[in-house]
Each structure stands twice: as structure tokens, then as C-alpha cells.
JSON list of C-alpha atoms in Angstrom, two decimals:
[
{"chain": "A", "resi": 1, "resn": "MET", "atom": "CA", "xyz": [100.56, 111.77, 97.93]},
{"chain": "A", "resi": 2, "resn": "SER", "atom": "CA", "xyz": [103.27, 111.28, 95.34]},
{"chain": "A", "resi": 3, "resn": "ALA", "atom": "CA", "xyz": [105.99, 113.67, 94.41]},
{"chain": "A", "resi": 4, "resn": "ALA", "atom": "CA", "xyz": [108.27, 114.32, 91.47]},
{"chain": "A", "resi": 5, "resn": "SER", "atom": "CA", "xyz": [111.93, 113.75, 92.23]},
{"chain": "A", "resi": 6, "resn": "ASP", "atom": "CA", "xyz": [114.57, 116.47, 92.18]},
{"chain": "A", "resi": 7, "resn": "TYR", "atom": "CA", "xyz": [115.92, 114.75, 89.03]},
{"chain": "A", "resi": 8, "resn": "LEU", "atom": "CA", "xyz": [112.58, 115.01, 87.20]},
{"chain": "A", "resi": 9, "resn": "GLU", "atom": "CA", "xyz": [112.02, 118.61, 88.29]},
{"chain": "A", "resi": 10, "resn": "GLN", "atom": "CA", "xyz": [115.47, 119.61, 86.99]},
{"chain": "A", "resi": 11, "resn": "ALA", "atom": "CA", "xyz": [115.05, 117.64, 83.74]},
{"chain": "A", "resi": 12, "resn": "LEU", "atom": "CA", "xyz": [111.66, 119.25, 83.11]},
{"chain": "A", "resi": 13, "resn": "CYS", "atom": "CA", "xyz": [113.06, 122.75, 83.66]},
{"chain": "A", "resi": 14, "resn": "GLU", "atom": "CA", "xyz": [115.91, 121.98, 81.24]},
{"chain": "A", "resi": 15, "resn": "HIS", "atom": "CA", "xyz": [113.36, 120.58, 78.77]},
{"chain": "A", "resi": 16, "resn": "PHE", "atom": "CA", "xyz": [111.73, 124.02, 78.62]},
{"chain": "A", "resi": 17, "resn": "ARG", "atom": "CA", "xyz": [115.19, 125.40, 77.84]},
{"chain": "A", "resi": 18, "resn": "GLY", "atom": "CA", "xyz": [115.54, 123.09, 74.84]},
{"chain": "A", "resi": 19, "resn": "THR", "atom": "CA", "xyz": [117.29, 120.07, 76.37]},
{"chain": "A", "resi": 20, "resn": "GLN", "atom": "CA", "xyz": [115.22, 117.02, 75.47]},
{"chain": "A", "resi": 21, "resn": "LEU", "atom": "CA", "xyz": [113.78, 115.19, 78.49]},
{"chain": "A", "resi": 22, "resn": "PRO", "atom": "CA", "xyz": [115.34, 111.70, 78.19]},
{"chain": "A", "resi": 23, "resn": "LEU", "atom": "CA", "xyz": [112.52, 109.13, 78.12]},
{"chain": "A", "resi": 24, "resn": "PRO", "atom": "CA", "xyz": [113.78, 105.64, 79.01]},
{"chain": "A", "resi": 25, "resn": "SER", "atom": "CA", "xyz": [112.53, 102.53, 77.24]},
{"chain": "A", "resi": 26, "resn": "ASN", "atom": "CA", "xyz": [111.18, 101.19, 80.55]},
{"chain": "A", "resi": 27, "resn": "PHE", "atom": "CA", "xyz": [110.59, 102.20, 84.15]},
{"chain": "A", "resi": 28, "resn": "PHE", "atom": "CA", "xyz": [111.24, 100.14, 87.28]},
{"chain": "A", "resi": 29, "resn": "VAL", "atom": "CA", "xyz": [109.45, 100.06, 90.63]},
{"chain": "A", "resi": 30, "resn": "ALA", "atom": "CA", "xyz": [111.53, 100.09, 93.81]},
{"chain": "A", "resi": 31, "resn": "LEU", "atom": "CA", "xyz": [110.30, 99.47, 97.35]},
{"chain": "A", "resi": 32, "resn": "HIS", "atom": "CA", "xyz": [111.44, 101.52, 100.35]},
{"chain": "A", "resi": 33, "resn": "THR", "atom": "CA", "xyz": [111.52, 101.11, 104.11]},
{"chain": "A", "resi": 34, "resn": "SER", "atom": "CA", "xyz": [111.02, 104.88, 104.57]},
{"chain": "A", "resi": 35, "resn": "ASP", "atom": "CA", "xyz": [110.30, 107.93, 102.42]},
{"chain": "A", "resi": 36, "resn": "PRO", "atom": "CA", "xyz": [113.10, 108.32, 99.84]},
{"chain": "A", "resi": 37, "resn": "SER", "atom": "CA", "xyz": [112.21, 112.06, 99.55]},
{"chain": "A", "resi": 38, "resn": "ASP", "atom": "CA", "xyz": [112.51, 114.04, 96.34]},
{"chain": "A", "resi": 39, "resn": "ALA", "atom": "CA", "xyz": [116.30, 113.70, 96.60]},
{"chain": "A", "resi": 40, "resn": "ALA", "atom": "CA", "xyz": [116.22, 109.86, 96.38]},
{"chain": "A", "resi": 41, "resn": "THR", "atom": "CA", "xyz": [117.81, 109.53, 99.81]},
{"chain": "A", "resi": 42, "resn": "ALA", "atom": "CA", "xyz": [120.28, 106.65, 99.91]},
{"chain": "A", "resi": 43, "resn": "GLY", "atom": "CA", "xyz": [119.59, 103.81, 102.30]},
{"chain": "A", "resi": 44, "resn": "THR", "atom": "CA", "xyz": [115.80, 103.84, 102.08]},
{"chain": "A", "resi": 45, "resn": "GLU", "atom": "CA", "xyz": [115.44, 101.28, 99.26]},
{"chain": "A", "resi": 46, "resn": "VAL", "atom": "CA", "xyz": [115.06, 97.68, 100.40]},
{"chain": "A", "resi": 47, "resn": "ASN", "atom": "CA", "xyz": [118.47, 96.05, 100.39]},
{"chain": "A", "resi": 48, "resn": "THR", "atom": "CA", "xyz": [119.60, 92.55, 99.52]},
{"chain": "A", "resi": 49, "resn": "THR", "atom": "CA", "xyz": [121.03, 92.00, 103.00]},
{"chain": "A", "resi": 50, "resn": "ASP", "atom": "CA", "xyz": [117.52, 92.09, 104.48]},
{"chain": "A", "resi": 51, "resn": "TRP", "atom": "CA", "xyz": [115.74, 90.66, 101.40]},
{"chain": "A", "resi": 52, "resn": "PRO", "atom": "CA", "xyz": [118.33, 88.63, 99.45]},
{"chain": "A", "resi": 53, "resn": "ALA", "atom": "CA", "xyz": [116.22, 88.16, 96.28]},
{"chain": "A", "resi": 54, "resn": "TYR", "atom": "CA", "xyz": [115.02, 91.79, 96.15]},
{"chain": "A", "resi": 55, "resn": "ALA", "atom": "CA", "xyz": [115.31, 93.58, 92.82]},
{"chain": "A", "resi": 56, "resn": "ARG", "atom": "CA", "xyz": [113.46, 96.47, 91.22]},
{"chain": "A", "resi": 57, "resn": "GLN", "atom": "CA", "xyz": [110.69, 95.26, 88.95]},
{"chain": "A", "resi": 58, "resn": "THR", "atom": "CA", "xyz": [109.78, 96.49, 85.50]},
{"chain": "A", "resi": 59, "resn": "VAL", "atom": "CA", "xyz": [106.44, 98.21, 85.02]},
{"chain": "A", "resi": 60, "resn": "GLY", "atom": "CA", "xyz": [106.15, 96.47, 81.65]},
{"chain": "A", "resi": 61, "resn": "THR", "atom": "CA", "xyz": [106.12, 97.55, 78.05]},
{"chain": "A", "resi": 62, "resn": "PRO", "atom": "CA", "xyz": [104.83, 99.25, 76.14]},
{"chain": "A", "resi": 63, "resn": "LEU", "atom": "CA", "xyz": [104.73, 102.06, 78.67]},
{"chain": "A", "resi": 64, "resn": "SER", "atom": "CA", "xyz": [101.39, 103.18, 77.26]},
{"chain": "A", "resi": 65, "resn": "SER", "atom": "CA", "xyz": [99.76, 100.04, 78.66]},
{"chain": "A", "resi": 66, "resn": "ALA", "atom": "CA", "xyz": [101.81, 99.76, 81.88]},
{"chain": "A", "resi": 67, "resn": "TRP", "atom": "CA", "xyz": [99.88, 102.61, 83.51]},
{"chain": "A", "resi": 68, "resn": "THR", "atom": "CA", "xyz": [96.28, 103.72, 83.37]},
{"chain": "A", "resi": 69, "resn": "ALA", "atom": "CA", "xyz": [95.36, 106.85, 81.43]},
{"chain": "A", "resi": 70, "resn": "SER", "atom": "CA", "xyz": [95.55, 109.97, 83.57]},
{"chain": "A", "resi": 71, "resn": "ALA", "atom": "CA", "xyz": [92.34, 110.73, 85.39]},
{"chain": "A", "resi": 72, "resn": "SER", "atom": "CA", "xyz": [91.12, 113.51, 87.65]},
{"chain": "A", "resi": 73, "resn": "GLU", "atom": "CA", "xyz": [92.02, 113.01, 91.29]},
{"chain": "A", "resi": 74, "resn": "ALA", "atom": "CA", "xyz": [89.49, 113.76, 94.05]},
{"chain": "A", "resi": 75, "resn": "GLY", "atom": "CA", "xyz": [91.76, 116.31, 95.75]},
{"chain": "A", "resi": 76, "resn": "GLY", "atom": "CA", "xyz": [92.58, 118.05, 92.48]},
{"chain": "A", "resi": 77, "resn": "GLY", "atom": "CA", "xyz": [95.24, 117.20, 89.94]},
{"chain": "A", "resi": 78, "resn": "LYS", "atom": "CA", "xyz": [95.70, 114.07, 87.88]},
{"chain": "A", "resi": 79, "resn": "GLN", "atom": "CA", "xyz": [96.59, 110.49, 88.77]},
{"chain": "A", "resi": 80, "resn": "ILE", "atom": "CA", "xyz": [97.79, 107.31, 87.11]},
{"chain": "A", "resi": 81, "resn": "THR", "atom": "CA", "xyz": [97.98, 103.81, 88.58]},
{"chain": "A", "resi": 82, "resn": "ASN", "atom": "CA", "xyz": [99.74, 100.61, 87.59]},
{"chain": "A", "resi": 83, "resn": "ALA", "atom": "CA", "xyz": [97.66, 98.74, 85.01]},
{"chain": "A", "resi": 84, "resn": "ASN", "atom": "CA", "xyz": [99.26, 95.31, 85.57]},
{"chain": "A", "resi": 85, "resn": "THR", "atom": "CA", "xyz": [100.25, 93.25, 88.59]},
{"chain": "A", "resi": 86, "resn": "ILE", "atom": "CA", "xyz": [103.88, 93.83, 89.56]},
{"chain": "A", "resi": 87, "resn": "ASN", "atom": "CA", "xyz": [105.36, 90.89, 91.47]},
{"chain": "A", "resi": 88, "resn": "PHE", "atom": "CA", "xyz": [108.51, 91.07, 93.56]},
{"chain": "A", "resi": 89, "resn": "PRO", "atom": "CA", "xyz": [110.42, 87.87, 94.41]},
{"chain": "A", "resi": 90, "resn": "ALA", "atom": "CA", "xyz": [109.93, 86.09, 97.73]},
{"chain": "A", "resi": 91, "resn": "ASN", "atom": "CA", "xyz": [111.62, 87.54, 100.78]},
{"chain": "A", "resi": 92, "resn": "ASN", "atom": "CA", "xyz": [113.97, 84.64, 101.31]},
{"chain": "A", "resi": 93, "resn": "GLY", "atom": "CA", "xyz": [115.71, 86.41, 104.19]},
{"chain": "A", "resi": 94, "resn": "ALA", "atom": "CA", "xyz": [115.92, 85.55, 107.84]},
{"chain": "A", "resi": 95, "resn": "ALA", "atom": "CA", "xyz": [113.69, 88.40, 109.02]},
{"chain": "A", "resi": 96, "resn": "SER", "atom": "CA", "xyz": [110.66, 90.42, 108.00]},
{"chain": "A", "resi": 97, "resn": "VAL", "atom": "CA", "xyz": [111.00, 93.65, 106.02]},
{"chain": "A", "resi": 98, "resn": "GLN", "atom": "CA", "xyz": [108.46, 96.47, 106.32]},
{"chain": "A", "resi": 99, "resn": "VAL", "atom": "CA", "xyz": [107.96, 98.55, 103.17]},
{"chain": "A", "resi": 100, "resn": "THR", "atom": "CA", "xyz": [106.26, 101.94, 103.35]},
{"chain": "A", "resi": 101, "resn": "HIS", "atom": "CA", "xyz": [106.94, 103.65, 99.99]},
{"chain": "A", "resi": 102, "resn": "PHE", "atom": "CA", "xyz": [107.60, 102.92, 96.33]},
{"chain": "A", "resi": 103, "resn": "SER", "atom": "CA", "xyz": [109.46, 104.84, 93.67]},
{"chain": "A", "resi": 104, "resn": "ILE", "atom": "CA", "xyz": [109.83, 104.84, 89.90]},
{"chain": "A", "resi": 105, "resn": "TRP", "atom": "CA", "xyz": [113.32, 104.62, 88.35]},
{"chain": "A", "resi": 106, "resn": "ASP", "atom": "CA", "xyz": [114.72, 104.66, 84.82]},
{"chain": "A", "resi": 107, "resn": "ALA", "atom": "CA", "xyz": [117.08, 101.72, 85.47]},
{"chain": "A", "resi": 108, "resn": "ALA", "atom": "CA", "xyz": [116.99, 98.31, 87.17]},
{"chain": "A", "resi": 109, "resn": "THR", "atom": "CA", "xyz": [119.97, 99.39, 89.31]},
{"chain": "A", "resi": 110, "resn": "GLY", "atom": "CA", "xyz": [121.35, 102.87, 89.83]},
{"chain": "A", "resi": 111, "resn": "GLY", "atom": "CA", "xyz": [119.76, 105.33, 87.45]},
{"chain": "A", "resi": 112, "resn": "ASN", "atom": "CA", "xyz": [117.48, 108.23, 88.29]},
{"chain": "A", "resi": 113, "resn": "MET", "atom": "CA", "xyz": [114.39, 108.29, 90.47]},
{"chain": "A", "resi": 114, "resn": "TRP", "atom": "CA", "xyz": [111.48, 110.03, 88.68]},
{"chain": "A", "resi": 115, "resn": "SER", "atom": "CA", "xyz": [108.75, 109.91, 91.32]},
{"chain": "A", "resi": 116, "resn": "HIS", "atom": "CA", "xyz": [107.88, 108.40, 94.70]},
{"chain": "A", "resi": 117, "resn": "ALA", "atom": "CA", "xyz": [104.84, 107.86, 96.88]},
{"chain": "A", "resi": 118, "resn": "ALA", "atom": "CA", "xyz": [103.72, 106.21, 100.08]},
{"chain": "A", "resi": 119, "resn": "LEU", "atom": "CA", "xyz": [101.95, 102.88, 99.91]},
{"chain": "A", "resi": 120, "resn": "THR", "atom": "CA", "xyz": [98.30, 103.00, 100.98]},
{"chain": "A", "resi": 121, "resn": "ALA", "atom": "CA", "xyz": [99.45, 101.23, 104.17]},
{"chain": "A", "resi": 122, "resn": "PRO", "atom": "CA", "xyz": [102.83, 99.86, 105.31]},
{"chain": "A", "resi": 123, "resn": "LYS", "atom": "CA", "xyz": [103.30, 96.21, 104.37]},
{"chain": "A", "resi": 124, "resn": "THR", "atom": "CA", "xyz": [105.38, 93.70, 106.31]},
{"chain": "A", "resi": 125, "resn": "ILE", "atom": "CA", "xyz": [106.96, 91.11, 104.05]},
{"chain": "A", "resi": 126, "resn": "ASP", "atom": "CA", "xyz": [107.70, 88.01, 106.12]},
{"chain": "A", "resi": 127, "resn": "PRO", "atom": "CA", "xyz": [110.29, 85.42, 105.06]},
{"chain": "A", "resi": 128, "resn": "THR", "atom": "CA", "xyz": [108.89, 83.43, 102.07]},
{"chain": "A", "resi": 129, "resn": "ASP", "atom": "CA", "xyz": [106.24, 86.15, 101.42]},
{"chain": "A", "resi": 130, "resn": "ILE", "atom": "CA", "xyz": [106.10, 88.04, 98.14]},
{"chain": "A", "resi": 131, "resn": "PHE", "atom": "CA", "xyz": [105.00, 91.61, 97.49]},
{"chain": "A", "resi": 132, "resn": "SER", "atom": "CA", "xyz": [102.48, 91.99, 94.67]},
{"chain": "A", "resi": 133, "resn": "ALA", "atom": "CA", "xyz": [101.12, 95.33, 93.54]},
{"chain": "A", "resi": 134, "resn": "ILE", "atom": "CA", "xyz": [97.79, 94.45, 91.96]},
{"chain": "A", "resi": 135, "resn": "PRO", "atom": "CA", "xyz": [96.41, 96.81, 89.28]},
{"chain": "A", "resi": 136, "resn": "GLY", "atom": "CA", "xyz": [95.61, 100.17, 90.83]},
{"chain": "A", "resi": 137, "resn": "ALA", "atom": "CA", "xyz": [97.74, 99.61, 93.95]},
{"chain": "A", "resi": 138, "resn": "LEU", "atom": "CA", "xyz": [100.53, 102.01, 92.96]},
{"chain": "A", "resi": 139, "resn": "ARG", "atom": "CA", "xyz": [99.15, 105.51, 92.52]},
{"chain": "A", "resi": 140, "resn": "LEU", "atom": "CA", "xyz": [101.03, 108.57, 91.32]},
{"chain": "A", "resi": 141, "resn": "ILE", "atom": "CA", "xyz": [99.31, 111.95, 91.68]},
{"chain": "A", "resi": 142, "resn": "VAL", "atom": "CA", "xyz": [100.36, 115.23, 90.07]},
{"chain": "A", "resi": 143, "resn": "ARG", "atom": "CA", "xyz": [98.94, 118.42, 91.54]}
]
């Protein structure tokens, strides 16, 4: 199941108080080796020591076509999924990296995490492998 970040929860509350929720021009997908939690816990995002070519990847623009339209989710709530394939660069490191979660950010580096979720199953990225999220692979659910 996915979750809204502490940042998004706070921004949404402030939006109801009249402070405009800042919508970025693009969103970026990050990969994690463990759950980043709603607080965007430092140290969980894949790092360039273990995966030298790693970088967050854009979801694409326009945002309206980067994600599917919201749809009812079997357990209640609504879901969206990535509409396009999102390719990460090859793991050109010396060792394998296991990714377990992804998150959505408003910047290629730094920035604010908006949401996070577990992958359907952990994925080990061996040296020279790439990580590709085919359409529908990244699912965000709001309940």
C-alpha cells in the first residue's frame, strides 16, 4: 500500500487554510532499499556508491499523461499507476543492489517526497542490469 508523505499531508492541510499547494512542473521516481516512511527517512534511497549511475527518473510530461486516470481500488479507495515505462540507468557498480520501495519527489535531487509505496516484490539489480518500471508497475493507492 502507498502512503502520502508528511510533506504532502502538511501541504494539503495548509491548502485548506488558503496556502496554495505548490504543484511542480514534473515529478521524479526514486528507488529505495527499505521503506522511506512518511518522513522520507534519509539513507533509504539508492546511493551512487552502490549504484554509480543511479539517478531519480522523471515520470514524464505532461503530468496528465504520465499516470493513468484514477480508478477504484479493490480494497477501497482510488489508485493510479505509471502510464509509461520508466527506465533507470544500468547498475554499473561492483555489487548487486536490492530495491524494495519507490517514492515520488518534486525534484531530481533534494526536494520533497510526496508519496511512497512498496514494489510488488523486491528486485535485485545486478551489475550491468537496469531497472524498468513498465506501465502499471508503480501503483499509488489513496484510501
